[in-house]
Coordinates of C-alpha atoms and ligand atoms in Angstrom, one line a residue:
X1 CA -88.7 35.1 -77.5
X2 CA -87.7 33.6 -74.1
X3 CA -91.2 33.2 -72.8
X4 CA -91.9 29.8 -71.4
X5 CA -88.5 28.2 -72.0
X6 CA -86.7 26.3 -69.2
X7 CA -83.1 25.0 -69.2
X8 CA -81.9 21.4 -69.1
X9 CA -80.9 22.1 -65.5
X10 CA -84.5 23.2 -64.6
X11 CA -85.9 20.2 -66.3
X12 CA -83.7 17.7 -64.3
X13 CA -85.2 19.3 -61.2
X14 CA -88.8 19.1 -62.5
X15 CA -91.5 16.5 -61.7
X16 CA -92.9 13.7 -63.8
X17 CA -95.8 14.9 -65.9
X18 CA -94.5 18.5 -66.2
X19 CA -95.0 20.1 -69.6
X20 CA -91.7 21.6 -70.7
X21 CA -90.3 23.7 -73.5
X22 CA -86.6 23.9 -74.1
X23 CA -84.2 25.1 -76.8
X24 CA -80.6 24.2 -77.6
X25 CA -78.5 22.0 -79.9
X26 CA -78.5 18.3 -80.8
X27 CA -75.7 16.8 -78.8
X28 CA -76.3 13.1 -79.6
X29 CA -78.8 11.3 -81.7
X30 CA -79.9 7.7 -82.0
X31 CA -82.6 6.6 -84.5
X32 CA -84.1 3.2 -83.6
X33 CA -86.6 3.3 -86.4
X34 CA -89.6 3.4 -84.1
X35 CA -88.2 6.1 -81.8
X36 CA -85.6 8.7 -82.0
X37 CA -83.5 9.7 -79.0
X38 CA -82.0 13.2 -79.0
X39 CA -79.8 14.5 -76.3
X40 CA -80.3 18.3 -76.2
X41 CA -77.4 20.5 -75.1
X42 CA -77.8 24.0 -73.7
X43 CA -75.5 26.2 -71.6
X44 CA -76.6 24.5 -68.4
X45 CA -76.1 20.9 -69.5
X46 CA -77.8 18.0 -71.4
X47 CA -81.2 16.4 -71.4
X48 CA -82.5 13.3 -73.2
X49 CA -85.5 13.7 -75.4
X50 CA -87.4 10.9 -77.1
X51 CA -89.7 11.2 -80.1
X52 CA -92.0 8.1 -80.7
X53 CA -93.2 7.1 -84.0
X54 CA -96.7 8.5 -84.4
X55 CA -95.9 11.7 -82.5
X56 CA -95.7 15.1 -84.3
X57 CA -92.1 15.3 -83.3
X58 CA -90.9 12.1 -85.0
X59 CA -90.2 13.2 -88.6
X60 CA -88.4 16.4 -87.5
X61 CA -86.4 14.4 -85.0
X62 CA -85.3 12.0 -87.8
X63 CA -84.3 15.0 -89.9
X64 CA -82.4 16.8 -87.2
X65 CA -78.6 16.5 -87.5
X66 CA -75.9 16.7 -84.8
X67 CA -75.5 20.4 -83.7
X68 CA -78.7 21.5 -85.3
X69 CA -80.4 24.1 -83.2
X70 CA -83.9 23.0 -82.1
X71 CA -86.9 23.9 -80.0
X72 CA -88.7 21.0 -78.2
X73 CA -91.9 20.6 -76.3
X74 CA -93.1 17.6 -74.3
X75 CA -93.7 15.9 -71.0
X76 CA -91.1 15.1 -68.4
X77 CA -90.7 11.6 -67.0
X78 CA -88.2 9.7 -64.9
X79 CA -86.0 7.3 -66.6
X80 CA -83.0 5.8 -64.8
X81 CA -81.2 5.1 -68.1
X82 CA -81.3 8.8 -69.1
X83 CA -78.4 11.1 -68.1
X84 CA -79.6 12.8 -65.0
X85 CA -82.5 10.4 -64.6
X86 CA -85.1 12.4 -66.6
X87 CA -86.2 12.5 -70.2
X88 CA -88.7 14.4 -72.2
X89 CA -91.3 12.6 -74.2
X90 CA -91.6 14.9 -77.2
X91 CA -94.8 16.3 -78.7
X92 CA -93.0 18.6 -81.0
X93 CA -89.6 19.4 -82.3
X94 CA -88.8 22.4 -84.4
X95 CA -85.5 22.7 -86.3
X96 CA -84.3 26.3 -86.1
X97 CA -81.0 25.9 -87.9
X98 CA -80.3 22.6 -89.6
X99 CA -76.6 21.7 -89.2
X100 CA -74.3 20.4 -92.0
X101 CA -72.3 17.3 -91.2
X102 CA -70.5 18.4 -88.0
X103 CA -66.7 18.1 -88.5
X104 CA -66.0 17.0 -85.0
X105 CA -67.0 13.4 -84.3
X106 CA -64.7 12.4 -81.4
X107 CA -61.1 11.1 -81.3
X108 CA -59.6 14.0 -83.4
X109 CA -56.1 15.3 -82.7
X110 CA -55.3 18.4 -80.6
X111 CA -54.1 20.1 -83.8
X112 CA -57.2 19.4 -85.7
X113 CA -59.4 20.6 -82.7
X114 CA -57.4 23.8 -82.6
X115 CA -58.2 24.3 -86.4
X116 CA -61.9 24.0 -85.6
X117 CA -61.7 25.9 -82.2
X118 CA -64.8 27.9 -83.2
X119 CA -66.8 24.7 -83.2
X120 CA -64.8 22.8 -80.5
X121 CA -65.8 25.5 -78.0
X122 CA -69.2 23.8 -77.9
X123 CA -67.6 20.7 -76.3
X124 CA -68.8 19.9 -72.9
X125 CA -65.3 20.0 -71.4
X126 CA -64.5 23.5 -72.7
X127 CA -68.0 24.6 -71.7
X128 CA -67.2 23.6 -68.1
X129 CA -63.9 25.5 -68.2
X130 CA -65.5 28.6 -69.6
X131 CA -68.1 28.5 -66.8
X132 CA -65.4 28.2 -64.2
X133 CA -63.4 31.0 -65.8
X134 CA -66.4 33.3 -65.7
X135 CA -66.9 32.6 -62.0
X136 CA -63.2 33.2 -61.3
X137 CA -63.3 36.6 -63.2
X138 CA -66.4 37.6 -61.3
X139 CA -64.8 36.7 -57.9
X140 CA -61.7 38.6 -58.7
X141 CA -63.6 41.7 -59.7
X142 CA -65.9 41.4 -56.6
X143 CA -62.9 41.1 -54.3
X144 CA -61.5 44.5 -55.4
X145 CA -64.9 46.2 -55.7
X146 CA -65.9 45.2 -52.2
X147 CA -62.6 46.1 -50.6
X148 CA -62.4 49.7 -51.7
X149 CA -60.1 49.5 -54.8
X150 CA -60.6 51.7 -57.9
X151 CA -60.7 50.0 -61.3
X152 CA -58.7 51.9 -63.9
X153 CA -58.2 51.5 -67.7
X154 CA -54.6 51.6 -68.7
X155 CA -53.5 51.6 -72.4
X156 CA -52.4 48.6 -74.4
X157 CA -50.3 50.5 -77.0
X158 CA -47.2 51.6 -75.0
X159 CA -43.8 53.2 -75.4
X160 CA -41.5 51.1 -73.3
X161 CA -40.9 47.7 -71.7
X162 CA -42.0 46.8 -68.2
X163 CA -40.7 43.3 -68.3
X164 CA -37.6 43.5 -70.5
X165 CA -37.2 43.9 -74.3
X166 CA -36.9 40.2 -75.1
X167 CA -40.6 39.5 -75.0
X168 CA -41.9 42.7 -76.5
X169 CA -44.2 42.7 -79.5
X170 CA -43.5 45.8 -81.6
X171 CA -46.1 47.5 -83.7
X172 CA -45.9 50.3 -86.2
X173 CA -47.6 53.4 -84.8
X174 CA -47.7 55.8 -87.8
X175 CA -44.1 55.4 -88.5
X176 CA -43.0 55.2 -84.9
X177 CA -42.3 52.1 -82.9
X178 CA -44.8 51.2 -80.2
X179 CA -45.2 48.0 -78.2
X180 CA -48.1 45.9 -77.0
X181 CA -48.3 46.1 -73.3
X182 CA -46.6 43.4 -71.2
X183 CA -48.0 44.9 -68.0
X184 CA -50.0 47.8 -66.9
X185 CA -47.9 48.2 -63.8
X186 CA -46.3 51.6 -64.6
X187 CA -49.6 53.2 -65.5
X188 CA -51.1 51.8 -62.3
X189 CA -48.2 53.3 -60.4
X190 CA -49.2 56.7 -61.8
X191 CA -52.8 56.2 -60.7
X192 CA -52.0 55.5 -57.0
X193 CA -50.9 59.1 -56.5
X194 CA -54.6 60.1 -56.9
X195 CA -56.6 56.9 -56.2
X196 CA -54.2 55.1 -53.8
X197 CA -55.6 51.6 -54.4
X198 CA -56.1 50.7 -58.1
X199 CA -56.5 47.6 -60.2
X200 CA -57.0 46.7 -63.9
X201 CA -57.8 43.7 -66.0
X202 CA -56.3 43.8 -69.4
X203 CA -54.7 41.6 -72.1
X204 CA -50.9 41.5 -71.8
X205 CA -48.7 40.4 -74.6
X206 CA -45.4 38.4 -74.4
X207 CA -43.3 37.3 -77.3
X208 CA -42.1 34.3 -75.3
X209 CA -39.1 32.5 -76.7
X210 CA -40.1 29.0 -75.7
X211 CA -43.3 27.2 -76.1
X212 CA -44.6 25.7 -72.8
X213 CA -47.8 24.5 -71.2
X214 CA -48.2 27.7 -69.2
X215 CA -47.3 30.5 -71.7
X216 CA -49.6 32.3 -74.0
X217 CA -48.6 35.1 -76.3
X218 CA -51.7 37.0 -75.3
X219 CA -53.0 36.5 -71.8
X220 CA -55.4 38.2 -69.3
X221 CA -53.5 40.1 -66.6
X222 CA -55.1 41.2 -63.4
X223 CA -52.9 43.8 -61.8
X224 CA -53.1 45.8 -58.6
X225 CA -51.1 48.6 -57.1
X226 CA -51.4 50.5 -53.8
X227 CA -49.8 53.4 -52.0
X228 CA -48.6 52.9 -48.4
X229 CA -48.5 49.1 -48.7
X230 CA -45.3 47.1 -48.2
X231 CA -44.7 43.7 -49.8
X232 CA -46.3 41.8 -46.9
X233 CA -49.4 44.0 -47.0
X234 CA -49.7 43.2 -50.7
X235 CA -49.1 39.5 -50.2
X236 CA -52.2 39.5 -47.9
X237 CA -54.2 41.1 -50.7
X238 CA -53.0 38.3 -53.1
X239 CA -53.9 35.7 -50.5
X240 CA -57.4 37.1 -50.0
X241 CA -57.9 37.5 -53.8
X242 CA -56.9 33.9 -54.7
X243 CA -58.9 32.5 -51.8
X244 CA -62.0 34.4 -53.0
X245 CA -61.7 32.9 -56.4
X246 CA -61.2 29.4 -55.0
X247 CA -64.1 29.8 -52.6
X248 CA -66.5 31.0 -55.3
X249 CA -65.6 28.1 -57.6
X250 CA -66.1 25.6 -54.8
X251 CA -69.4 27.2 -54.0
X252 CA -70.8 27.6 -57.5
X253 CA -68.9 25.4 -59.9
X254 CA -68.7 22.0 -58.1
X255 CA -70.4 20.1 -60.9
X256 CA -68.1 21.6 -63.5
X257 CA -65.0 20.6 -61.4
X258 CA -66.4 17.1 -61.1
X259 CA -67.1 16.9 -64.8
X260 CA -63.4 17.8 -65.4
X261 CA -62.4 15.1 -62.7
X262 CA -60.7 17.9 -60.8
X263 CA -59.8 16.7 -57.2
X264 CA -61.2 19.4 -54.8
X265 CA -59.0 18.5 -51.8
X266 CA -56.2 21.0 -52.8
X267 CA -58.8 23.7 -53.3
X268 CA -60.5 23.0 -50.0
X269 CA -57.1 22.9 -48.3
X270 CA -56.3 26.3 -49.9
X271 CA -59.3 27.9 -48.3
X272 CA -58.2 26.9 -44.8
X273 CA -54.5 27.4 -45.2
X274 CA -52.6 30.6 -44.6
X275 CA -50.1 30.8 -47.5
X276 CA -46.6 30.3 -46.2
X277 CA -43.6 32.3 -47.3
X278 CA -40.6 30.5 -48.6
X279 CA -37.6 32.7 -49.2
X280 CA -35.4 32.2 -52.3
X281 CA -32.6 31.2 -49.9
X282 CA -34.8 28.5 -48.4
X283 CA -36.0 27.4 -51.9
X284 CA -32.3 26.9 -53.0
X285 CA -31.8 24.7 -49.9
X286 CA -34.9 22.6 -50.6
X287 CA -33.9 22.2 -54.3
X288 CA -30.4 21.0 -53.3
X289 CA -32.0 18.5 -50.9
X290 CA -34.1 17.3 -53.9
X291 CA -30.9 16.7 -55.9
X292 CA -30.8 19.8 -58.0
X293 CA -27.4 21.2 -58.8
X294 CA -28.3 24.7 -58.1
X295 CA -26.5 27.5 -56.2
X296 CA -27.5 31.0 -54.8
X297 CA -28.0 33.4 -57.7
X298 CA -29.3 30.8 -60.1
X299 CA -32.7 31.2 -61.7
X300 CA -35.6 29.2 -60.4
X301 CA -37.0 28.0 -63.7
X302 CA -39.9 25.8 -64.7
X303 CA -38.3 22.5 -63.7
X304 CA -37.4 23.9 -60.3
X305 CA -40.8 25.4 -59.8
X306 CA -42.4 22.0 -60.6
X307 CA -40.1 20.3 -58.0
X308 CA -41.0 22.9 -55.4
X309 CA -44.7 22.8 -55.9
X310 CA -45.6 19.2 -57.0
X311 CA -45.7 17.8 -53.4
X312 CA -47.6 20.8 -52.1
X313 CA -51.4 21.0 -51.6
X314 CA -51.8 24.7 -51.2
X315 CA -50.2 27.9 -52.7
X316 CA -47.2 29.5 -51.1
X317 CA -45.1 32.6 -51.7
X318 CA -41.6 32.6 -52.9
X319 CA -39.8 35.8 -51.8
X320 CA -36.7 37.9 -51.5
X321 CA -34.9 37.1 -54.8
X322 CA -31.4 38.0 -55.9
X323 CA -31.8 41.4 -57.5
X324 CA -30.1 40.4 -60.8
X325 CA -32.9 37.9 -61.5
X326 CA -35.7 40.4 -61.2
X327 CA -36.9 43.5 -62.8
X328 CA -35.3 46.9 -62.2
X329 CA -38.3 48.4 -60.4
X330 CA -38.3 46.0 -57.4
X331 CA -37.2 47.7 -54.2
X332 CA -33.7 46.7 -53.0
X333 CA -33.7 45.4 -49.4
X334 CA -32.0 47.8 -47.1
X335 CA -30.4 45.1 -45.1
X336 CA -29.2 43.0 -48.1
X337 CA -28.3 45.1 -51.1
X338 CA -28.2 42.1 -53.4
X339 CA -31.8 41.1 -52.6
X340 CA -35.1 42.6 -53.7
X341 CA -38.5 42.7 -52.0
X342 CA -40.2 40.6 -54.6
X343 CA -42.8 37.8 -54.2
X344 CA -44.2 35.2 -56.5
X345 CA -47.3 33.1 -55.6
X346 CA -46.7 29.5 -56.5
X347 CA -49.7 27.3 -57.2
X348 CA -49.3 23.7 -55.8
X349 CA -49.5 20.4 -57.6
X350 CA -46.7 21.3 -60.0
X351 CA -48.4 24.3 -61.5
X352 CA -46.0 27.0 -60.3
X353 CA -46.1 30.8 -60.7
X354 CA -49.5 32.5 -61.0
X355 CA -48.6 35.9 -59.5
X356 CA -45.6 38.1 -59.6
X357 CA -45.3 41.1 -57.5
X358 CA -43.1 43.3 -55.3
X359 CA -42.6 46.4 -53.3
X360 CA -41.5 49.1 -55.7
X361 CA -38.3 51.1 -55.6
X362 CA -39.5 54.5 -54.4
X363 CA -36.2 56.3 -54.1
X364 CA -35.3 58.4 -57.2
X365 CA -31.5 57.8 -57.0
X366 CA -31.8 54.1 -56.4
X367 CA -34.3 53.6 -59.3
X368 CA -32.1 55.7 -61.6
X369 CA -29.1 53.5 -60.6
X370 CA -31.1 50.3 -61.2
X371 CA -32.2 51.5 -64.7
X372 CA -28.5 52.1 -65.6
X373 CA -27.4 48.8 -64.1
X374 CA -30.0 47.0 -66.3
X375 CA -28.6 48.8 -69.5
X376 CA -31.9 50.7 -69.9
X377 CA -32.1 54.3 -71.0
X378 CA -33.4 56.7 -68.3
X379 CA -35.0 58.9 -71.0
X380 CA -37.3 56.0 -71.8
X381 CA -38.5 56.0 -68.2
X382 CA -38.6 59.7 -67.5
X383 CA -42.2 59.8 -66.5
X384 CA -41.8 56.8 -64.4
X385 CA -38.8 58.4 -62.6
X386 CA -40.9 61.6 -62.2
X387 CA -43.2 59.7 -59.8
X388 CA -40.2 59.5 -57.4
X389 CA -39.7 63.2 -57.6
X390 CA -43.1 64.5 -56.7
X391 CA -44.2 63.1 -53.4
X392 CA -42.9 59.6 -53.7
X393 CA -44.6 57.0 -51.5
X394 CA -43.8 53.5 -50.4
X395 CA -46.0 51.2 -52.6
X396 CA -46.4 47.7 -53.8
X397 CA -48.2 45.8 -56.5
X398 CA -48.6 42.5 -58.4
X399 CA -49.8 40.9 -61.6
X400 CA -51.9 37.7 -61.6
X401 CA -52.2 35.6 -64.7
X402 CA -55.9 34.8 -64.9
X403 CA -55.4 32.0 -67.4
X404 CA -52.9 30.4 -65.1
X405 CA -55.2 30.7 -62.1
X406 CA -58.0 29.1 -64.1
X407 CA -55.6 26.4 -65.3
X408 CA -54.7 25.4 -61.7
X409 CA -58.2 25.7 -60.3
X410 CA -59.7 23.6 -63.1
X411 CA -56.7 21.2 -63.0
X412 CA -55.9 21.6 -66.7
X413 CA -52.9 20.1 -68.4
X414 CA -52.4 23.0 -70.8
X415 CA -53.0 26.8 -70.5
X416 CA -54.6 26.9 -74.0
X417 CA -57.8 25.3 -72.6
X418 CA -58.2 28.0 -70.0
X419 CA -59.0 30.6 -72.6
X420 CA -61.5 30.5 -75.5
X421 CA -59.2 31.7 -78.3
X422 CA -55.6 31.0 -77.4
X423 CA -52.9 32.8 -79.4
X424 CA -50.3 30.2 -80.2
X425 CA -47.1 30.4 -82.1
X426 CA -48.4 28.5 -85.1
X427 CA -51.7 30.3 -85.5
X428 CA -53.8 33.3 -84.7
X429 CA -57.1 31.6 -85.3
X430 CA -59.9 32.1 -85.2
Ligands
4AD1 O1 -44.3 38.0 -63.3 P1 -44.7 38.9 -64.4 O2 -43.9 39.1 -65.6 O3 -44.9 40.3 -63.6 C1 -45.3 41.5 -64.2 O4 -45.6 41.6 -65.4 C2 -45.4 42.6 -63.3 N1 -45.1 43.9 -64.0 C3 -46.8 42.6 -62.7 C4 -47.1 43.7 -61.7 O5 -46.4 43.7 -60.7 N2 -48.0 44.5 -62.0 O6 -46.2 38.6 -64.8 C5 -47.2 38.5 -63.9 C6 -48.0 37.2 -64.0 C7 -47.2 35.9 -63.9 O7 -47.1 35.6 -62.5 C8 -48.0 34.9 -64.7 O8 -49.1 34.4 -63.9 C9 -48.6 35.8 -65.8 O9 -48.5 37.1 -65.4 N3 -47.9 35.6 -67.0 C10 -48.3 34.9 -68.1 N4 -49.4 34.1 -68.2 C11 -49.6 33.5 -69.4 N5 -48.7 33.5 -70.4 C12 -47.6 34.3 -70.3 N6 -46.7 34.3 -71.3 C13 -47.3 35.0 -69.1 N7 -46.4 35.8 -68.6 C14 -46.7 36.1 -67.4
MG2 MG1 -42.8 36.6 -62.9

């Protein structure tokens, strides 16, 4: 079926007089009576086509409605008024699927557009984001695959919380309670005892209390875990990974960034920077200088993160948190028993956390103590504790929110537009 078709992108690179055949959807249409202009949309872009009265294409062009799928044939010619400088003078136009009156005409509200998400995904803006997202995903996978990491497949239906009970979604598992995974971390920790360096890409679920621009209830979580690595070794991995994603988007998706009016300076700066480390202690100092009424031990929340990142051009690590702010599995610092060896990667320009990671507590007694301190039940973590009994090893890992990374790279205002089918509080649709 594909024989002889070219894309709109190929056509824009063609020469005057070339005979071309394309297929796609009617993006815009203007009927002047003696000619019909149709802007054809495909996955690569748009191309203006014109059917003159008297041509075989004219009647069908008149009949074609917005978003009808069509096949066109004609001759390419330069026209400075056409988008991209080229148009096709049509010999024939075949309607494959005639569209009903398309319910999106421009100027609709965000709510309405979410109701018709299955159709709104055809919009040019979302198309650019989805192309960027695909390139980010490929870069992330390639980074691991070409650096000797093993991909593993952890479960989604789980028994216990990784990141605290407050954001767990419970499901009924044949009369028993099970939960949707918040993080594959504990399963990845199991796998390092055989494979040493492992990663996975899975959906994670969080029943977040508050609605924000950067929280989804279901998001895509890229996680990695490695034996023998301390937190700084693992921070190097995060830096390499994020740079690879940025590099690939700059190499391959510049047109998409420009369509979205994304400034590329911060992305270029990110490639040449080495990501600095700012300790929690230093962050508290910076925030106090910025006028925040904050003291050691307080949480660094969304407002604080925005203040720390909005004047930055490149990502940086926030590290060494008070242990009561972080999860029980983070390793306690030997020299400061109230601090853990944790790190977050903060995206600049106000975006904030995109990665959370740490060195893991690898001492059985200390981990047991931390479970009790956090009012958790050791019996729920028996298999996790077991890992510290049979050949425990220093190890570290992290989780990266793919949707947040895409949001920052593409410069989006809201995380919902980084993913095709966002799960939002008001709706699970489509
Ligand atoms: O910081 P978090 O909660 O860390 C963990 O889950 C670790 N167990 C991961 C690990 O070490 N294997 O989540 C990791 C990242 C965050 O930095 C953020 O980018 C993303 O996951 N994230 C969310 N993204 C979208 N919507 C949400 N509700 C998110 N919650 C976390
Ligand atoms: Mg976190």
